[in-house]
mmCIF file with all atom_site columns, C-alpha atoms in Angstrom:
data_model
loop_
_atom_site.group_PDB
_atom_site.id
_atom_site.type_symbol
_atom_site.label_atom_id
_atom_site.label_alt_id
_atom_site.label_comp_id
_atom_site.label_asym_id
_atom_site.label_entity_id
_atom_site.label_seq_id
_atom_site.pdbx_PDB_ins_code
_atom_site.Cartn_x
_atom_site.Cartn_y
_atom_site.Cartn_z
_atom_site.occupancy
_atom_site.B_iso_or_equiv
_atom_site.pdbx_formal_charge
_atom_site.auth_seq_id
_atom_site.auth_comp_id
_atom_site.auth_asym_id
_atom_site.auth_atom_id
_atom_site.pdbx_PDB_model_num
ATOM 1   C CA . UNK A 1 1   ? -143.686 -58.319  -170.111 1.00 45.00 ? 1   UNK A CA 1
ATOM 2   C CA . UNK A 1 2   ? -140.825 -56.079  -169.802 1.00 48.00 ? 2   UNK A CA 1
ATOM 3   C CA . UNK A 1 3   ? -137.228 -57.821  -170.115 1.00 48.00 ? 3   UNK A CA 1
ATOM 4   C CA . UNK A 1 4   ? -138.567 -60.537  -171.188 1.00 50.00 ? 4   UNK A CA 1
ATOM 5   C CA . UNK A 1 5   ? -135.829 -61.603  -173.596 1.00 52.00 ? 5   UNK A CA 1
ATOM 6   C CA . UNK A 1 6   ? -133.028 -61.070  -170.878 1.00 55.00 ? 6   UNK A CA 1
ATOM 7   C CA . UNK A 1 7   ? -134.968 -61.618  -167.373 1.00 53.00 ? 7   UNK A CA 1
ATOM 8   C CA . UNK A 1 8   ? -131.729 -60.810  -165.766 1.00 53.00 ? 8   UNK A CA 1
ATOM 9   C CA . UNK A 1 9   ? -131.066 -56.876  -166.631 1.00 56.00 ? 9   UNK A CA 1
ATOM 10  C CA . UNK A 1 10  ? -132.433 -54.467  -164.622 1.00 54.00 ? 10  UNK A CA 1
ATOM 11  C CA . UNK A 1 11  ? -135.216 -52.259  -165.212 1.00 57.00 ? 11  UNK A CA 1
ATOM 12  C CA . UNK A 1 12  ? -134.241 -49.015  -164.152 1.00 57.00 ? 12  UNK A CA 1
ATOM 13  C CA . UNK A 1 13  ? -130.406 -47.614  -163.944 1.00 59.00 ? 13  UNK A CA 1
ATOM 14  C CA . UNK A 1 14  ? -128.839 -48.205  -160.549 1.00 62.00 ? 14  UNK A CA 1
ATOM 15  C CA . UNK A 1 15  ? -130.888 -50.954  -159.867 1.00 71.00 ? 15  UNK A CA 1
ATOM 16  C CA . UNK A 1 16  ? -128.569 -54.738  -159.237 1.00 75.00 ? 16  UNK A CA 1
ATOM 17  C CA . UNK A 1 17  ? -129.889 -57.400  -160.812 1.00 80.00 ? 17  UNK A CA 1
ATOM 18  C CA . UNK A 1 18  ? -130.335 -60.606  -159.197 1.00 82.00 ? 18  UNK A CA 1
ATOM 19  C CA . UNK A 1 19  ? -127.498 -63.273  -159.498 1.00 79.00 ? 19  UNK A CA 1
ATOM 20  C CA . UNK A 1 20  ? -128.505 -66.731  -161.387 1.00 85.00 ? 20  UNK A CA 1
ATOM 21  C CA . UNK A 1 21  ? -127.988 -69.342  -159.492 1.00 81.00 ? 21  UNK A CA 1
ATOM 22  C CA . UNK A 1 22  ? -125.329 -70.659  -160.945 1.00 78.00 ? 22  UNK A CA 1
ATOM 23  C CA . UNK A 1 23  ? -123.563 -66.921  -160.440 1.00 79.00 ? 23  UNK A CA 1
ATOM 24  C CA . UNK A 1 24  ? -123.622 -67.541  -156.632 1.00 83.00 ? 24  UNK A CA 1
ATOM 25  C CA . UNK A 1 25  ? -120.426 -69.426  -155.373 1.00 86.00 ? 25  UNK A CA 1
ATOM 26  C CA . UNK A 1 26  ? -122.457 -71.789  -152.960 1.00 88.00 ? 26  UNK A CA 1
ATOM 27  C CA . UNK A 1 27  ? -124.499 -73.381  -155.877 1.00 89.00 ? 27  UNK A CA 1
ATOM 28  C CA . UNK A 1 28  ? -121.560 -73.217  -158.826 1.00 88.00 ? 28  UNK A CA 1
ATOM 29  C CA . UNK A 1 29  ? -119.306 -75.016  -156.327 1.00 90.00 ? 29  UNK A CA 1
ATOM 30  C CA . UNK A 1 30  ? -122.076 -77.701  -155.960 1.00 92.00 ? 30  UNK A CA 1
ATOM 31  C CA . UNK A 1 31  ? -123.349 -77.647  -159.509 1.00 92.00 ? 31  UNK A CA 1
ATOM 32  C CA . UNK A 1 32  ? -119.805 -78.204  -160.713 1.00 92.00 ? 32  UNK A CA 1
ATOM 33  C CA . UNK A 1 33  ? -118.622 -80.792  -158.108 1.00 93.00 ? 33  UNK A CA 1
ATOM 34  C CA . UNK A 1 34  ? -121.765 -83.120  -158.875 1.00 94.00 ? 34  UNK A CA 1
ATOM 35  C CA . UNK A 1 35  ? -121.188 -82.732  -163.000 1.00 94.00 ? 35  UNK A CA 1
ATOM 36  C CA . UNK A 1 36  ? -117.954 -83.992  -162.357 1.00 93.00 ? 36  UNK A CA 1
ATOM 37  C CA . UNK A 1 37  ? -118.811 -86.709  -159.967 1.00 93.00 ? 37  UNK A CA 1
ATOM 38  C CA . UNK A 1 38  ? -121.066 -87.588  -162.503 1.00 93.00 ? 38  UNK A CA 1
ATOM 39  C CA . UNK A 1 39  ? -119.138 -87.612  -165.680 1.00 93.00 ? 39  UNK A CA 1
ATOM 40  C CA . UNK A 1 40  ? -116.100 -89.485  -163.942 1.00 91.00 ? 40  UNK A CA 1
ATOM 41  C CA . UNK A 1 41  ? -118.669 -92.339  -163.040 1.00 91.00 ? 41  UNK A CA 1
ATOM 42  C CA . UNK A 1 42  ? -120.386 -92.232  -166.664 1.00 90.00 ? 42  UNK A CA 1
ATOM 43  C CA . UNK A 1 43  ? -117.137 -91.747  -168.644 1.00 89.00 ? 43  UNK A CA 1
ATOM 44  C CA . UNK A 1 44  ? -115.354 -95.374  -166.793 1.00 87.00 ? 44  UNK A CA 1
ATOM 45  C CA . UNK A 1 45  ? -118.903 -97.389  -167.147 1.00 87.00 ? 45  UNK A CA 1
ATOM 46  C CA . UNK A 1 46  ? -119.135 -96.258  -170.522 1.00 86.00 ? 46  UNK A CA 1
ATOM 47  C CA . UNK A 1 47  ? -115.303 -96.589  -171.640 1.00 84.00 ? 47  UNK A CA 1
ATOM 48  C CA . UNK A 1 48  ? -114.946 -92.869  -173.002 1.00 84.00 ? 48  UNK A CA 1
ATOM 49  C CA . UNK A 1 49  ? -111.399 -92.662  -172.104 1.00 79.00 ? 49  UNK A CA 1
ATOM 50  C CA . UNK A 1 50  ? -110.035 -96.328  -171.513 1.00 78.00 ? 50  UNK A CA 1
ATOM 51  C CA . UNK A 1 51  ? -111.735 -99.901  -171.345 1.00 82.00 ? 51  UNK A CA 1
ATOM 52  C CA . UNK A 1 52  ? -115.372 -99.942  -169.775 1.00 80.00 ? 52  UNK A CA 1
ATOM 53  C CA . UNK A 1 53  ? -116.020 -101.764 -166.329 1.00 82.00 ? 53  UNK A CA 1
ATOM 54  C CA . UNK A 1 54  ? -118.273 -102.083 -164.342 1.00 86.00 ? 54  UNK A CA 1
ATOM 55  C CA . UNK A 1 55  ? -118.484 -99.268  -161.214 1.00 87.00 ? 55  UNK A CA 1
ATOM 56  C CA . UNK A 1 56  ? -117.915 -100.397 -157.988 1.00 90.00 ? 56  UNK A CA 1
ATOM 57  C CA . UNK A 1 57  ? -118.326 -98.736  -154.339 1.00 92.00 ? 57  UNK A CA 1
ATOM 58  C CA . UNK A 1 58  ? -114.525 -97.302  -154.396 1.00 92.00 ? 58  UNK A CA 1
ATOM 59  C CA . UNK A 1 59  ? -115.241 -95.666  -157.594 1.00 89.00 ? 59  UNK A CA 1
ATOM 60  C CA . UNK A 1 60  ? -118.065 -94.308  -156.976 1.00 92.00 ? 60  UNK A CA 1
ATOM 61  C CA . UNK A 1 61  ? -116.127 -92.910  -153.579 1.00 94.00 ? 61  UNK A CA 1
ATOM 62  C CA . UNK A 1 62  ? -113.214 -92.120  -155.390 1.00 92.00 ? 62  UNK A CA 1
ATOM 63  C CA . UNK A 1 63  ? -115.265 -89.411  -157.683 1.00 92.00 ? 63  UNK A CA 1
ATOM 64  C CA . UNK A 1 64  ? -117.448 -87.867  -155.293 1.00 93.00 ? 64  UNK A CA 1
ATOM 65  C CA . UNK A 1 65  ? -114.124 -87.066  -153.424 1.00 94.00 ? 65  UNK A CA 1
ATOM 66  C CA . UNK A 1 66  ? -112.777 -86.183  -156.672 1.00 94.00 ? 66  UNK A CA 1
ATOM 67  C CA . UNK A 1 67  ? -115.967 -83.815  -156.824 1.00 94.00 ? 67  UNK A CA 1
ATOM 68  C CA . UNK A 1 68  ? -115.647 -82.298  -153.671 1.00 94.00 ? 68  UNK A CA 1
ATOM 69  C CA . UNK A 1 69  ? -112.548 -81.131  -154.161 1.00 94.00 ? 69  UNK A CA 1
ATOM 70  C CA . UNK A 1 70  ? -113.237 -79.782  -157.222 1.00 93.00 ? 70  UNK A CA 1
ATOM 71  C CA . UNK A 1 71  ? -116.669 -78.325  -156.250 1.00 92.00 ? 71  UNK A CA 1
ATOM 72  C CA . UNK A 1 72  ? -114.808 -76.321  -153.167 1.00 93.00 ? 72  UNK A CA 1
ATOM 73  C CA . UNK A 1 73  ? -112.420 -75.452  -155.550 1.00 93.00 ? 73  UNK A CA 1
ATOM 74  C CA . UNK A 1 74  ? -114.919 -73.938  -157.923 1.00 90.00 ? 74  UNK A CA 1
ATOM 75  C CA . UNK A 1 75  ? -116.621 -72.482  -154.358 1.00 92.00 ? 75  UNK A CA 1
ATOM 76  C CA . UNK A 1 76  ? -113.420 -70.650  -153.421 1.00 93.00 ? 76  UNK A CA 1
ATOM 77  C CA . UNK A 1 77  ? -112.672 -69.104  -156.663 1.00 92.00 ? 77  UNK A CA 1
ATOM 78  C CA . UNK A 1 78  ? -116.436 -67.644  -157.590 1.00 88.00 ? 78  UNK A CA 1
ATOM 79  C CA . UNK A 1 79  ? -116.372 -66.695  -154.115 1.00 91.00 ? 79  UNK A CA 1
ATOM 80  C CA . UNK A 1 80  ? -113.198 -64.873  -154.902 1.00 93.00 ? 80  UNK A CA 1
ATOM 81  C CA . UNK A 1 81  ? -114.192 -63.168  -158.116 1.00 91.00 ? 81  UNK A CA 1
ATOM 82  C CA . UNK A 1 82  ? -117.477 -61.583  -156.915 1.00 88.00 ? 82  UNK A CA 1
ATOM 83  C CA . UNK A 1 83  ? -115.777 -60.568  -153.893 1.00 92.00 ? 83  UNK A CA 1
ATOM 84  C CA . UNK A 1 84  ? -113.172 -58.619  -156.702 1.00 94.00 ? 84  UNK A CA 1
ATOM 85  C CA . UNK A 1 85  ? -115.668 -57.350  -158.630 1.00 90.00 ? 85  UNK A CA 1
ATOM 86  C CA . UNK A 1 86  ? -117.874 -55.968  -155.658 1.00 90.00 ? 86  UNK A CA 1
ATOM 87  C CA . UNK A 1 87  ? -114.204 -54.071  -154.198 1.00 94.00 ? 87  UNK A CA 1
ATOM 88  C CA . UNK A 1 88  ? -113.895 -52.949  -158.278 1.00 93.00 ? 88  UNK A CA 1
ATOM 89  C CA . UNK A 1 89  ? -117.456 -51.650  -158.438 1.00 91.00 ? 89  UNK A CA 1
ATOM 90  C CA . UNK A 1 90  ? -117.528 -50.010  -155.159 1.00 92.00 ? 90  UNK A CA 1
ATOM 91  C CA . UNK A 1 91  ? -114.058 -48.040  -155.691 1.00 92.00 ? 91  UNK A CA 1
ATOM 92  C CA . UNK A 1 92  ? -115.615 -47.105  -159.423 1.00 92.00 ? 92  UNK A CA 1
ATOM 93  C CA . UNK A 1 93  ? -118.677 -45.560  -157.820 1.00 90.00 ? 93  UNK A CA 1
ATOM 94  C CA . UNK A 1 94  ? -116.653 -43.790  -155.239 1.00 90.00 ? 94  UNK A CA 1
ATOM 95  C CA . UNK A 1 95  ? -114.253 -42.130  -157.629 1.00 89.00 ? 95  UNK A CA 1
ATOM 96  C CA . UNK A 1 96  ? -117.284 -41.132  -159.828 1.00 88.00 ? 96  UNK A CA 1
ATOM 97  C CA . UNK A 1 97  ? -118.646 -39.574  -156.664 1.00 87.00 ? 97  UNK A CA 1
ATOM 98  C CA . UNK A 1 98  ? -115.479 -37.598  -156.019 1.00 85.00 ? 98  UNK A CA 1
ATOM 99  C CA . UNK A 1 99  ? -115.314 -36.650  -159.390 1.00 83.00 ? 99  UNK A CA 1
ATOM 100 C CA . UNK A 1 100 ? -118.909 -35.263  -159.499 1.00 81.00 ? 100 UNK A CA 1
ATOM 101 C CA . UNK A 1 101 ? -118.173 -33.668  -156.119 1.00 78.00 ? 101 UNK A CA 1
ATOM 102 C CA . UNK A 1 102 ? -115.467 -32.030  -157.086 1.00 78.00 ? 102 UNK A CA 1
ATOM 103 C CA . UNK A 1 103 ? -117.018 -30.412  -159.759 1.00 69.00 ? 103 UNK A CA 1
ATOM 104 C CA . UNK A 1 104 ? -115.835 -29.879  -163.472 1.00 68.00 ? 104 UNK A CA 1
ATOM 105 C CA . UNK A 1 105 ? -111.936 -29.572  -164.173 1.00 64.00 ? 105 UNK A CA 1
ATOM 106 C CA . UNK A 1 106 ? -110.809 -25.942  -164.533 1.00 65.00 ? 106 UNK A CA 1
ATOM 107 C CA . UNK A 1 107 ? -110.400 -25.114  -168.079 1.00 68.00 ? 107 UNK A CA 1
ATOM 108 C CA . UNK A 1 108 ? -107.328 -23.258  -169.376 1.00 68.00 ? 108 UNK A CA 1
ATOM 109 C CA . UNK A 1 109 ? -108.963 -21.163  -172.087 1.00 64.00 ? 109 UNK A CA 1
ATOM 110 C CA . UNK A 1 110 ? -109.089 -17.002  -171.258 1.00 58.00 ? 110 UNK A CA 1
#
């Protein structure tokens, strides 16, 4: 099977590839927001930064809060940097099209 190895490349020039999931803002914001909900409720029952306690209902509130915020933070800025890279491709393919319009660049030589 053909791009096997790297199933997200395309197979012909020209052709976009489709985003992982995790590439899409919608599922990195919720991806990251639930690691962190999870490793803030893991890392006080099992004492990786200070004494271990038991978890209670306000901690488990307290970091799926913590976790939405973060997760719409994540959200926002993926959302952002596609949205930047689309505007950078687009203008790139443009000013290749004007250049190829346009023709070569006189030469000097005579």
């Amino acid at each position: 099977m053909s791009g096997e190895n790297n199933p997200g490349t395309p197979e012909t020039e020209g052709q976009e590839r489709k985003p992982f999931i995790l590439e899409r803002p919608l599922w990195r914001g919720v991806f990251n927001g639930v690691v962190l909900c999870l490793l803030m409720i893991g890392a006080q029952y099992n004492g990786w930064i200070g004494e271990g306690r038991p978890v209670g209902g306000e901690d488990v509130y307290r970091a799926m809060v913590y976790g939405l915020v973060f997760g719409t933070a994540m959200y926002l800025y993926t959302l952002w940097r596609v949205r930047r890279q689309d505007r950078a491709r687009i203008a790139a393919q443009k000013a290749a099209r004007d250049s190829a319009e346009s023709g070569p660049p006189p030469s000097d030589e005579k």
